[in-house]
């Protein structure tokens, strides 16, 4: 083949790839069905926007400046932990909310703060009344700034230091804890759901494809494994090991994968004797290829419609455990812990309302997304 013919063939291949649609006709129809469910479609976008914003929580709510200039040097306190001796102090960790440090930096440079100048663990020592304090917008100017050195004229009495949703019983900003709590809840739920799906789908595929003794023995194991009381096991582990994100995640992962097995197993039992599967076996195609290339894509339809509901349940489980005191370590940004504070402080309704509204919105969005996903993969569902 000459160079001209080779070049023409390459250009033709490139044009064909450009013309080839990114999605197959079947997936385009599914995406069209998903978009036709307006409630689920907009819920997906709202949830993605909230989740992406929460991933940058340190740039939205933090007790450290995003960027600062000190004696001609550009600093990034939100990313780097600078010792206080850099600004004339002697502590290992710099408290940028300290008026002495603030005046020192502003005398030799400037600082750009996040919109909310509190992290989820920052204690506000200037609350106008004993914690839990009401949202700042419910106070007049004099009351709101009463604990600052210069009163209403104090430069620290500004919008960035407001507690927009009030404080909890330890004088920590509720808005900051809601933002960080939303992020950790979704990350925990996503990690648990993905891990459970990987284990559950693999186990269900092995059972459904091979059947026989493999299926029988595995089903008996799952029945015994599912009978173990998870809450009692959590109590035992909490008494032995220190609470932590990964300890809780690993413990929940031990049992949550069982929910996927039944769905995938049923799909494989139904499809393993189809003609195209028998033809692949007759041609000598390895079992691994048949399972992952031919059968698994069909089984994933049922699994994908199941995922948003499993994610919903994972977030609810974390919130419940935090509410009971067996979840994340004390002091963590947790919606369950915020609800617990609302129960203990009935005179501070903003605590319970903030946790309830955040959790309700999050779970409702996931339910709507799950319903739209189910409609998208339903071949009998049509929209006009």
Coordinates of C-alpha atoms in Angstrom, one line a residue:
X1 CA 0.0 0.0 0.0
X2 CA 1.4 3.4 -1.0
X3 CA 1.8 6.3 1.4
X4 CA -1.2 8.1 -0.2
X5 CA -3.5 5.1 0.2
X6 CA -2.3 4.6 3.8
X7 CA -3.0 8.2 4.6
X8 CA -6.4 8.0 2.9
X9 CA -7.3 4.9 5.0
X10 CA -6.2 6.6 8.2
X11 CA -8.3 9.7 7.4
X12 CA -11.3 7.5 6.6
X13 CA -10.9 5.7 9.9
X14 CA -10.7 9.0 11.8
X15 CA -13.8 10.4 10.1
X16 CA -15.7 7.2 10.9
X17 CA -14.7 7.4 14.5
X18 CA -15.8 11.0 14.6
X19 CA -19.1 10.2 13.0
X20 CA -19.7 7.2 15.4
X21 CA -22.0 8.2 18.2
X22 CA -20.7 8.3 21.7
X23 CA -23.7 6.2 22.9
X24 CA -25.2 3.2 21.2
X25 CA -28.8 3.5 20.0
X26 CA -30.1 1.5 23.0
X27 CA -28.3 3.8 25.5
X28 CA -29.5 6.9 23.7
X29 CA -33.0 5.7 24.1
X30 CA -32.4 5.0 27.8
X31 CA -30.9 8.5 28.2
X32 CA -33.9 10.0 26.4
X33 CA -36.3 8.1 28.8
X34 CA -34.3 9.3 31.8
X35 CA -34.5 12.9 30.6
X36 CA -38.2 12.5 29.9
X37 CA -38.7 12.0 33.7
X38 CA -38.2 15.6 34.5
X39 CA -38.3 15.1 38.2
X40 CA -35.5 12.6 38.1
X41 CA -33.5 14.5 35.6
X42 CA -33.4 17.7 37.5
X43 CA -32.9 15.8 40.8
X44 CA -29.7 14.4 39.2
X45 CA -28.4 17.8 38.4
X46 CA -29.3 19.3 41.7
X47 CA -27.6 16.4 43.6
X48 CA -24.5 16.6 41.4
X49 CA -24.2 20.4 42.0
X50 CA -24.6 20.0 45.8
X51 CA -22.1 17.1 45.9
X52 CA -19.5 18.9 43.8
X53 CA -19.8 22.0 46.0
X54 CA -19.4 19.8 49.1
X55 CA -16.2 18.4 47.7
X56 CA -14.8 21.9 47.9
X57 CA -16.1 22.4 51.5
X58 CA -12.7 23.7 52.7
X59 CA -13.1 26.6 50.2
X60 CA -16.6 27.4 51.4
X61 CA -16.5 27.0 55.1
X62 CA -13.1 27.1 56.9
X63 CA -11.4 28.8 59.7
X64 CA -8.3 29.4 57.5
X65 CA -8.0 31.9 54.7
X66 CA -8.0 30.5 51.2
X67 CA -5.0 32.6 50.2
X68 CA -2.9 35.2 52.0
X69 CA 0.0 37.5 51.3
X70 CA 2.5 38.0 54.1
X71 CA 5.7 40.1 53.6
X72 CA 5.5 39.6 49.9
X73 CA 5.0 35.8 50.1
X74 CA 1.9 34.2 48.8
X75 CA 0.5 31.6 51.2
X76 CA -2.2 29.0 50.9
X77 CA -3.3 28.3 54.4
X78 CA -6.3 26.2 53.3
X79 CA -3.9 23.7 51.7
X80 CA -0.7 24.1 53.8
X81 CA -0.5 24.1 57.6
X82 CA 1.9 26.9 58.5
X83 CA 3.3 27.1 62.0
X84 CA 2.5 30.2 64.0
X85 CA 6.1 31.1 64.4
X86 CA 5.9 32.2 60.7
X87 CA 3.8 35.1 61.9
X88 CA 5.6 35.9 65.1
X89 CA 3.9 33.4 67.4
X90 CA 5.1 30.2 69.0
X91 CA 2.3 27.6 68.6
X92 CA 2.7 24.7 66.2
X93 CA -0.7 25.4 64.6
X94 CA -1.8 28.9 63.5
X95 CA -5.1 30.2 64.6
X96 CA -6.0 32.7 61.9
X97 CA -9.0 33.8 63.8
X98 CA -6.8 35.1 66.6
X99 CA -6.9 39.0 66.4
X100 CA -3.2 39.2 67.0
X101 CA -2.4 36.9 64.1
X102 CA -5.0 38.6 61.9
X103 CA -3.6 42.1 62.6
X104 CA 0.0 40.8 62.0
X105 CA -0.9 39.4 58.6
X106 CA -3.0 42.4 57.6
X107 CA -0.2 44.8 58.6
X108 CA 2.2 43.1 56.2
X109 CA -0.3 41.8 53.5
X110 CA -3.8 40.6 53.1
X111 CA -6.1 37.6 53.4
X112 CA -9.0 36.2 51.4
X113 CA -11.4 34.2 53.5
X114 CA -14.0 31.6 52.6
X115 CA -17.7 32.8 52.7
X116 CA -18.1 31.0 56.0
X117 CA -15.2 31.5 58.4
X118 CA -15.9 28.3 60.4
X119 CA -14.9 24.7 59.9
X120 CA -17.1 21.9 61.2
X121 CA -15.0 21.8 64.4
X122 CA -14.4 25.5 65.0
X123 CA -15.8 26.8 68.2
X124 CA -17.2 30.3 68.1
X125 CA -16.2 32.1 71.3
X126 CA -18.2 35.2 70.4
X127 CA -21.7 33.8 70.4
X128 CA -24.1 36.4 71.9
X129 CA -25.7 33.8 74.3
X130 CA -25.0 30.4 75.8
X131 CA -24.7 27.7 73.2
X132 CA -26.7 26.5 71.3
X133 CA -27.1 30.1 69.9
X134 CA -29.8 31.1 67.5
X135 CA -29.0 32.0 63.8
X136 CA -27.2 35.4 63.7
X137 CA -29.9 37.0 61.6
X138 CA -32.3 36.7 64.4
X139 CA -30.3 39.1 66.6
X140 CA -30.1 42.8 66.3
X141 CA -26.7 44.4 65.5
X142 CA -25.8 45.3 69.1
X143 CA -26.7 41.8 70.5
X144 CA -25.0 40.0 67.7
X145 CA -21.7 41.9 68.2
X146 CA -21.9 42.2 72.0
X147 CA -19.0 39.7 72.6
X148 CA -16.6 41.4 70.3
X149 CA -14.0 43.8 71.7
X150 CA -15.3 46.8 69.8
X151 CA -18.9 45.8 69.7
X152 CA -20.7 46.6 66.4
X153 CA -17.6 48.5 65.1
X154 CA -15.4 45.4 65.5
X155 CA -14.0 44.3 62.1
X156 CA -14.6 40.7 63.0
X157 CA -18.4 41.2 63.4
X158 CA -19.1 40.7 59.7
X159 CA -21.1 38.4 57.5
X160 CA -18.3 35.8 57.3
X161 CA -18.5 35.3 61.0
X162 CA -22.3 35.0 61.1
X163 CA -23.8 31.7 62.2
X164 CA -26.4 31.5 59.4
X165 CA -28.1 28.4 60.9
X166 CA -27.1 29.0 64.5
X167 CA -24.6 27.0 66.6
X168 CA -24.8 23.6 68.2
X169 CA -24.5 22.9 71.9
X170 CA -20.7 23.2 71.6
X171 CA -20.9 26.6 69.8
X172 CA -19.9 25.1 66.5
X173 CA -21.4 26.6 63.3
X174 CA -24.3 24.5 62.1
X175 CA -24.0 25.6 58.5
X176 CA -20.4 24.4 58.3
X177 CA -21.3 21.1 59.9
X178 CA -24.2 20.6 57.5
X179 CA -21.8 21.1 54.5
X180 CA -19.2 18.8 55.8
X181 CA -21.8 16.3 57.0
X182 CA -23.4 16.2 53.6
X183 CA -20.1 15.4 52.0
X184 CA -19.1 12.6 54.4
X185 CA -22.5 11.0 54.1
X186 CA -22.5 10.9 50.3
X187 CA -18.9 9.7 50.2
X188 CA -19.6 7.0 52.7
X189 CA -22.7 5.9 50.8
X190 CA -21.0 5.9 47.4
X191 CA -17.9 4.0 48.7
X192 CA -20.1 1.4 50.5
X193 CA -22.4 1.1 47.5
X194 CA -19.6 0.6 44.9
X195 CA -17.8 -1.8 47.2
X196 CA -20.9 -3.8 47.8
X197 CA -21.8 -3.8 44.1
X198 CA -18.3 -5.2 43.2
X199 CA -18.6 -8.0 45.7
X200 CA -22.3 -8.8 45.4
X201 CA -22.3 -8.7 41.6
X202 CA -19.2 -11.1 41.4
X203 CA -20.8 -13.5 43.9
X204 CA -24.2 -13.5 42.2
X205 CA -22.6 -14.0 38.8
X206 CA -20.6 -17.0 40.1
X207 CA -23.7 -18.5 41.7
X208 CA -26.0 -18.0 38.7
X209 CA -23.6 -19.1 36.0
X210 CA -22.3 -22.3 37.5
X211 CA -25.4 -23.3 39.5
X212 CA -25.4 -26.7 41.1
X213 CA -23.4 -27.2 44.2
X214 CA -21.7 -23.8 43.9
X215 CA -25.1 -22.1 44.0
X216 CA -26.5 -24.4 46.8
X217 CA -23.5 -24.0 49.1
X218 CA -23.2 -20.2 48.5
X219 CA -26.9 -19.7 49.2
X220 CA -26.6 -21.6 52.5
X221 CA -23.6 -19.4 53.4
X222 CA -25.5 -16.2 52.6
X223 CA -28.5 -17.3 54.7
X224 CA -26.2 -17.9 57.7
X225 CA -24.2 -14.7 57.1
X226 CA -27.4 -12.6 56.8
X227 CA -28.6 -14.0 60.1
X228 CA -25.8 -12.4 62.0
X229 CA -27.1 -9.3 64.0
X230 CA -25.2 -6.4 62.5
X231 CA -26.1 -4.0 65.4
X232 CA -24.7 -6.3 68.0
X233 CA -21.6 -6.8 66.0
X234 CA -21.2 -3.0 65.8
X235 CA -21.6 -2.8 69.6
X236 CA -18.8 -5.3 70.1
X237 CA -16.5 -3.7 67.6
X238 CA -17.2 -0.2 69.1
X239 CA -16.1 -1.6 72.5
X240 CA -12.9 -3.0 71.2
X241 CA -11.7 -0.7 68.4
X242 CA -11.8 3.1 68.2
X243 CA -14.5 4.4 66.0
X244 CA -13.4 5.5 62.5
X245 CA -14.6 6.0 59.0
X246 CA -12.8 3.0 57.5
X247 CA -13.6 0.7 60.4
X248 CA -17.3 1.5 60.1
X249 CA -17.1 1.2 56.3
X250 CA -15.3 -2.2 56.4
X251 CA -17.8 -3.5 58.9
X252 CA -20.8 -2.4 56.9
X253 CA -19.3 -3.8 53.7
X254 CA -19.1 -7.2 55.3
X255 CA -22.9 -7.4 55.2
X256 CA -24.2 -4.9 52.6
X257 CA -23.0 -6.9 49.5
X258 CA -25.7 -9.5 50.1
X259 CA -28.4 -7.2 48.8
X260 CA -26.9 -7.4 45.2
X261 CA -26.5 -11.2 45.1
X262 CA -30.2 -12.1 44.6
X263 CA -30.7 -9.7 41.7
X264 CA -27.6 -10.7 39.8
X265 CA -28.0 -14.4 40.5
X266 CA -31.6 -14.4 39.1
X267 CA -30.4 -12.7 35.9
X268 CA -27.6 -15.2 35.4
X269 CA -29.9 -18.2 36.1
X270 CA -32.3 -16.9 33.5
X271 CA -29.7 -16.1 30.8
X272 CA -27.1 -18.9 31.3
X273 CA -29.0 -21.3 28.9
X274 CA -29.8 -18.8 26.2
X275 CA -28.8 -19.8 22.7
X276 CA -26.0 -17.2 22.3
X277 CA -24.5 -18.5 25.6
X278 CA -24.6 -22.1 24.5
X279 CA -23.2 -21.1 21.1
X280 CA -20.3 -19.3 22.9
X281 CA -19.6 -22.4 24.9
X282 CA -19.7 -24.6 21.8
X283 CA -17.1 -22.3 20.2
X284 CA -14.8 -22.8 23.2
X285 CA -15.2 -19.3 24.6
X286 CA -13.8 -19.3 28.2
X287 CA -16.3 -19.0 31.1
X288 CA -14.6 -15.7 32.2
X289 CA -15.4 -14.1 28.8
X290 CA -19.0 -15.4 28.8
X291 CA -19.6 -14.1 32.3
X292 CA -18.1 -10.6 31.9
X293 CA -18.7 -9.9 28.2
X294 CA -22.0 -11.6 27.4
X295 CA -24.0 -12.1 30.6
X296 CA -22.9 -9.3 32.9
X297 CA -24.0 -6.4 30.7
X298 CA -27.5 -7.8 30.8
X299 CA -27.4 -8.4 34.5
X300 CA -26.1 -4.8 35.1
X301 CA -29.4 -3.4 33.9
X302 CA -31.2 -4.6 37.1
X303 CA -28.2 -3.7 39.2
X304 CA -28.0 -0.1 38.0
X305 CA -31.7 0.5 38.7
X306 CA -31.0 -0.9 42.2
X307 CA -27.9 1.3 42.9
X308 CA -29.6 4.7 43.9
X309 CA -31.8 2.9 46.4
X310 CA -28.8 1.1 47.9
X311 CA -27.0 4.4 48.2
X312 CA -30.1 5.8 49.9
X313 CA -30.0 3.0 52.4
X314 CA -26.3 3.4 53.0
X315 CA -26.7 7.0 53.9
X316 CA -29.6 6.3 56.1
X317 CA -27.6 3.6 57.9
X318 CA -24.7 5.9 58.6
X319 CA -27.1 8.6 59.9
X320 CA -28.9 6.1 62.2
X321 CA -25.6 4.8 63.6
X322 CA -24.4 8.3 64.3
X323 CA -27.7 9.1 66.0
X324 CA -27.2 6.1 68.2
X325 CA -23.6 6.9 68.9
X326 CA -22.0 3.9 67.1
X327 CA -21.0 5.7 63.9
X328 CA -18.2 8.1 63.2
X329 CA -15.8 9.4 65.9
X330 CA -17.2 12.1 68.3
X331 CA -16.8 15.5 66.8
X332 CA -17.0 14.4 63.2
X333 CA -19.3 16.3 60.9
X334 CA -22.4 14.1 61.0
X335 CA -26.0 14.6 60.2
X336 CA -27.0 11.9 62.6
X337 CA -25.1 13.6 65.4
X338 CA -26.8 16.9 64.5
X339 CA -30.2 15.2 64.8
X340 CA -29.2 13.8 68.1
X341 CA -28.3 17.3 69.3
X342 CA -31.7 18.4 68.1
X343 CA -33.3 15.8 70.2
X344 CA -31.3 16.8 73.3
X345 CA -31.9 20.5 72.8
X346 CA -35.6 20.9 72.1
X347 CA -35.2 24.6 72.9
X348 CA -33.0 24.9 69.8
X349 CA -35.3 23.8 66.9
X350 CA -32.8 25.0 64.3
X351 CA -30.6 22.0 65.1
X352 CA -33.2 19.4 64.3
X353 CA -34.6 21.3 61.4
X354 CA -31.2 21.8 59.7
X355 CA -30.4 18.1 60.0
X356 CA -33.9 16.9 59.0
X357 CA -34.2 19.2 55.9
X358 CA -30.6 18.3 54.7
X359 CA -31.3 14.6 55.1
X360 CA -34.7 14.8 53.6
X361 CA -33.6 16.7 50.5
X362 CA -30.6 14.3 50.0
X363 CA -32.7 11.1 50.2
X364 CA -35.6 12.5 48.2
X365 CA -33.2 13.5 45.3
X366 CA -31.7 10.0 45.4
X367 CA -35.2 8.4 45.3
X368 CA -36.2 10.5 42.3
X369 CA -33.0 9.6 40.5
X370 CA -33.6 5.9 41.2
X371 CA -37.1 6.1 39.8
X372 CA -35.9 7.8 36.7
X373 CA -33.1 5.2 36.3
X374 CA -35.7 2.4 36.6
X375 CA -37.9 4.0 33.9
X376 CA -34.8 4.5 31.7
X377 CA -34.0 0.8 31.7
X378 CA -37.6 -0.4 31.5
X379 CA -38.1 -1.5 27.8
X380 CA -41.8 -1.3 28.2
X381 CA -41.7 2.3 29.4
X382 CA -42.3 4.9 26.7
X383 CA -42.7 8.7 27.0
X384 CA -44.3 11.1 24.6

